[in-house]
Coordinates of C-alpha atoms in Angstrom, one line a residue:
M16 CA 90.8 174.4 135.7
R17 CA 91.0 175.6 139.0
K18 CA 88.6 176.3 142.2
I19 CA 87.8 179.7 142.7
K20 CA 88.2 181.1 145.7
P21 CA 86.2 184.4 147.1
L22 CA 88.5 187.3 145.9
A23 CA 89.4 185.5 143.1
L24 CA 86.6 184.8 142.4
L25 CA 85.9 188.6 142.1
I26 CA 88.5 189.1 140.0
V27 CA 86.3 187.5 137.6
I28 CA 83.1 189.1 138.6
L29 CA 85.2 191.9 137.7
L30 CA 85.7 190.8 134.3
S31 CA 83.5 189.2 133.0
S32 CA 80.4 189.2 134.7
G33 CA 78.6 192.0 132.3
L34 CA 79.1 194.4 135.0
S35 CA 78.3 197.8 132.9
G36 CA 79.7 201.3 133.0
C37 CA 82.3 202.6 135.3
S38 CA 79.9 203.3 138.8
T39 CA 78.0 200.0 139.0
T40 CA 81.4 198.2 138.7
Q41 CA 83.1 201.0 141.4
I42 CA 79.9 199.9 143.5
A43 CA 80.6 196.5 143.1
Y44 CA 84.2 196.5 144.6
N45 CA 83.4 198.8 147.3
Y46 CA 80.7 196.3 148.7
A47 CA 82.4 193.4 147.8
D48 CA 84.2 192.5 151.3
W49 CA 80.3 192.8 152.8
L50 CA 79.8 190.6 150.1
L51 CA 82.1 188.4 150.6
I52 CA 82.0 187.8 154.5
H53 CA 78.2 187.3 153.9
R54 CA 78.7 184.4 152.3
I55 CA 81.4 182.5 153.7
D56 CA 78.9 182.8 156.4
Y57 CA 75.7 181.3 155.0
Y58 CA 78.2 178.6 154.3
F59 CA 79.7 178.0 157.6
G60 CA 77.6 180.4 160.2
V61 CA 80.7 182.0 161.6
T62 CA 81.0 182.8 165.3
K63 CA 82.0 186.9 166.6
T64 CA 85.1 186.2 167.0
Q65 CA 85.5 184.4 163.5
N66 CA 83.3 187.3 161.8
W67 CA 86.0 189.9 163.3
F68 CA 89.0 187.5 162.0
I69 CA 87.1 187.8 158.8
K70 CA 86.4 191.8 158.5
Q71 CA 89.8 192.2 160.0
R72 CA 92.3 189.8 157.3
L73 CA 89.8 191.4 154.4
T74 CA 90.4 194.5 155.4
E75 CA 93.9 193.9 154.8
H76 CA 93.6 192.4 151.6
F77 CA 91.4 194.6 149.9
A78 CA 94.1 197.7 150.7
W79 CA 97.0 195.0 149.2
H80 CA 94.5 194.6 146.4
R81 CA 93.6 198.1 145.5
Q82 CA 97.4 199.5 145.7
D83 CA 99.7 196.8 144.3
E84 CA 96.6 194.5 142.4
L85 CA 94.2 196.7 140.6
P86 CA 97.4 198.7 138.6
L87 CA 98.6 195.5 136.6
Y88 CA 94.9 194.4 136.0
A89 CA 94.5 198.1 134.4
H90 CA 97.3 197.9 132.2
F91 CA 96.9 193.7 131.6
L92 CA 93.9 195.4 130.4
V93 CA 95.7 198.4 128.3
M94 CA 97.9 195.8 127.1
L95 CA 94.9 193.1 126.2
K96 CA 92.8 196.1 124.1
A97 CA 95.9 196.7 122.3
K98 CA 96.8 192.9 121.1
A99 CA 93.3 192.5 120.3
Q100 CA 92.1 196.2 117.9
D101 CA 93.3 193.6 115.1
G102 CA 92.6 190.4 116.2
L103 CA 93.9 188.0 118.8
T104 CA 96.7 185.6 117.2
Q105 CA 97.7 181.8 119.5
E106 CA 100.5 183.5 120.9
E107 CA 98.9 186.7 122.1
L108 CA 95.7 184.3 123.2
D109 CA 97.8 181.8 125.7
W110 CA 99.8 185.2 127.5
A111 CA 96.4 186.9 128.6
F112 CA 95.7 183.0 129.6
D113 CA 98.8 183.5 132.1
S114 CA 98.1 186.8 132.7
V115 CA 95.1 186.1 134.4
D116 CA 96.8 182.3 135.4
A117 CA 99.5 184.7 137.3
R118 CA 97.3 187.2 138.9
L119 CA 95.1 184.6 140.5
L120 CA 98.4 182.4 141.6
E121 CA 99.2 185.4 143.3
L122 CA 95.8 186.1 144.9
F123 CA 96.1 182.2 146.0
S124 CA 99.3 182.6 147.9
R125 CA 98.2 185.5 149.2
L126 CA 95.0 184.4 150.5
L127 CA 95.7 181.1 151.9
P128 CA 96.9 181.4 154.9
D129 CA 94.4 183.1 156.3
M130 CA 92.2 180.4 154.7
A131 CA 93.5 177.5 157.0
S132 CA 93.7 180.0 160.1
F133 CA 89.7 180.3 159.8
L134 CA 89.5 176.7 158.9
S135 CA 91.2 175.7 162.0
S136 CA 89.0 177.3 163.9
L137 CA 86.1 175.2 162.1
H138 CA 83.8 173.8 165.4
P139 CA 82.1 170.8 164.9
A140 CA 78.7 171.8 164.6
Q141 CA 80.2 174.7 161.7
I142 CA 81.5 171.1 159.4
D143 CA 78.3 169.4 159.7
Y144 CA 76.5 172.9 158.5
F145 CA 78.7 173.6 155.7
E146 CA 78.7 169.7 154.1
Q147 CA 74.9 170.1 155.3
K148 CA 75.7 173.4 151.9
V149 CA 78.1 171.7 149.3
I150 CA 76.8 168.2 149.7
K151 CA 74.3 166.4 147.4
H152 CA 72.9 163.6 149.0
P153 CA 72.7 160.3 146.8
Q154 CA 69.2 160.9 145.8
E155 CA 69.8 164.2 144.5
N156 CA 72.2 162.5 141.3
K157 CA 70.3 161.5 138.5
G158 CA 72.7 159.2 137.0
E159 CA 73.7 159.2 133.2
K160 CA 72.1 162.0 131.0
S161 CA 70.1 160.7 127.9
A162 CA 71.2 161.9 124.7
E163 CA 68.6 164.5 124.5
E164 CA 69.4 165.8 127.6
I165 CA 73.3 166.6 126.7
K166 CA 71.9 168.3 123.7
K167 CA 70.0 170.7 125.3
R168 CA 72.8 171.4 128.0
L169 CA 75.0 171.9 124.8
E170 CA 71.9 174.0 123.4
E171 CA 71.2 176.6 126.6
R172 CA 75.4 176.6 126.6
A173 CA 75.8 177.6 123.2
E174 CA 72.5 180.4 124.3
K175 CA 75.2 181.6 127.5
I176 CA 78.2 182.4 125.2
I177 CA 75.7 184.2 122.8
E178 CA 74.8 186.0 125.8
N179 CA 77.9 186.6 126.7
M180 CA 79.4 187.7 123.8
E181 CA 76.3 190.7 123.3
D182 CA 77.2 191.8 126.1
W183 CA 80.4 192.6 125.1
F184 CA 80.3 193.1 121.4
G185 CA 76.3 194.1 121.0
N186 CA 73.8 192.2 118.6
L187 CA 75.7 189.6 116.7
R188 CA 73.7 188.8 113.5
P189 CA 71.6 185.9 112.6
A190 CA 74.8 184.4 110.2
Q191 CA 77.3 184.9 113.1
E192 CA 74.9 183.6 115.4
A193 CA 74.4 180.5 114.2
Q194 CA 78.0 179.9 113.6
I195 CA 79.3 180.6 116.7
T196 CA 76.1 178.5 118.4
K197 CA 77.7 175.6 115.8
L198 CA 81.2 176.2 116.9
T199 CA 80.6 175.3 120.5
F200 CA 79.2 172.4 120.0
S201 CA 83.1 171.8 119.3
L202 CA 83.2 172.8 123.1
P203 CA 84.3 169.3 125.5
D204 CA 80.8 168.2 127.7
I205 CA 82.9 168.2 130.9
K206 CA 80.2 169.6 133.5
E207 CA 79.1 166.9 135.2
D208 CA 82.8 165.8 135.6
W209 CA 83.6 168.8 137.5
A210 CA 80.7 168.9 139.2
A211 CA 82.0 165.5 140.2
Y212 CA 85.6 166.8 141.3
R213 CA 84.0 169.9 143.0
Q214 CA 82.0 166.9 145.6
M215 CA 84.7 164.5 145.8
R216 CA 86.6 167.8 147.2
R217 CA 84.7 169.1 149.2
K218 CA 84.5 165.4 150.7
E219 CA 88.3 165.2 151.1
L220 CA 88.4 169.2 152.9
I221 CA 84.8 167.4 155.1
L222 CA 87.0 164.2 156.2
F223 CA 90.3 166.1 156.7
L224 CA 88.1 168.9 159.0
R225 CA 87.5 166.6 161.1
Q226 CA 90.7 165.4 161.9
K227 CA 91.1 169.0 163.5
P228 CA 93.6 169.5 161.7
S229 CA 96.6 172.7 161.8
S230 CA 96.8 175.4 160.2
S231 CA 100.3 175.0 158.5
E232 CA 98.5 171.5 158.0
I233 CA 95.3 173.1 156.3
D234 CA 97.7 175.7 154.1
A235 CA 99.6 173.0 153.0
L236 CA 96.5 171.2 151.4
L237 CA 95.3 174.4 149.8
K238 CA 98.2 175.2 148.0
A239 CA 98.0 171.3 146.6
W240 CA 95.3 172.1 145.0
F241 CA 95.4 176.0 144.2
I242 CA 98.7 176.3 143.8
T243 CA 100.3 173.5 142.2
P244 CA 97.0 171.8 142.1
S245 CA 97.4 168.5 139.9
Y246 CA 93.7 166.4 138.6
P247 CA 93.0 162.2 139.5
P248 CA 93.9 161.4 136.0
E249 CA 90.2 160.3 135.6
Y250 CA 89.9 164.4 134.7
Q251 CA 93.0 166.2 134.3
A252 CA 92.9 165.1 130.2
K253 CA 89.4 166.2 130.1
F254 CA 90.2 169.0 132.2
E255 CA 93.4 170.1 129.8
N256 CA 91.7 169.1 126.8
M257 CA 89.2 171.3 127.5
G258 CA 91.6 174.6 128.0
H259 CA 93.2 173.8 124.8
A260 CA 88.8 173.9 122.9
T261 CA 88.2 176.6 124.6
K262 CA 91.4 178.9 123.3
A263 CA 90.6 176.7 119.8
L264 CA 87.0 178.4 119.9
I265 CA 88.3 181.5 121.2
L266 CA 90.8 182.0 118.1
Q267 CA 87.5 180.4 115.6
I268 CA 85.6 183.0 116.7
D269 CA 87.8 186.1 117.1
P270 CA 87.2 186.7 112.8
L271 CA 83.5 186.7 112.9
I272 CA 83.4 189.8 115.0
T273 CA 82.8 192.6 112.8
P274 CA 85.2 196.5 112.6
K275 CA 81.8 197.5 114.5
Q276 CA 81.7 195.0 117.3
R277 CA 85.6 194.4 118.3
Q278 CA 85.1 198.9 118.6
K279 CA 82.2 198.1 120.7
A280 CA 84.7 195.7 123.2
M281 CA 87.4 198.2 123.7
K282 CA 85.1 200.5 125.0
R283 CA 84.3 198.5 127.5
L284 CA 87.9 197.7 128.0
E285 CA 88.5 201.3 128.5
G286 CA 85.1 201.3 131.3
Y287 CA 87.4 198.7 133.2
I288 CA 90.8 200.5 133.1
K289 CA 88.9 203.5 133.6
D290 CA 87.6 202.0 136.8
F291 CA 90.7 200.0 138.2
R292 CA 92.5 203.1 137.7
V293 CA 89.7 204.5 140.5
L294 CA 89.4 202.5 142.0
S295 CA 93.3 201.4 143.0
K296 CA 93.6 205.3 144.6
R297 CA 90.9 205.3 146.9

């Protein structure tokens, strides 16, 4: 599992957020740089000089992304559509996950040097501001969850999965919904672990930035986190298990989809393929 940064987040938004129709996707992409700038400002309160740097670098990154990456996204979806039309195998699912990872790694490799340059330009007050935005105070943590709270959380997770599926496949039959809901409970509950891990990394980053590291030192840290990530022992097995369980869940759900529902998803993939091709030529 990887933490997802701004442009990587864009991939996820475009592929899985539930944007409907070609025009919506294209509008979202065309305004993504503006949204990212405002999001970065929300966390850091950027200066005019920093804002200029961010705009300049995002302009170049989006030009590269349009020309080089969007055609690859379209090609990936064409291949995914061909493989998924008759149901996914374990090998095909592994290929899909590996393909997405490859694109994210390419994205991180392009972004990290500029992310490091930006972070090295932060003033102490901006680091404090970032800390206020992302670090929870001890009194905000509620400790161990009760069995009832965990059950409720799993039910809410199941509902979100159902909603996302209906976004792609249309309305599910009651029997399908019941089966899928039951299957989702096999997924590990790592919400608290993931939140704790993210909190730990944020604190590490803040402490590191307060030492006034160079841009190259920050770049090395970011590469260790995003390009060759490793997790503390208390998280490693849990995160790996979640990845395996997610794939297993997809393979269990896939045969439950009717031909009509699958065709609806294929049509939607065709829309994204068209969007990526149109955007790549602008």
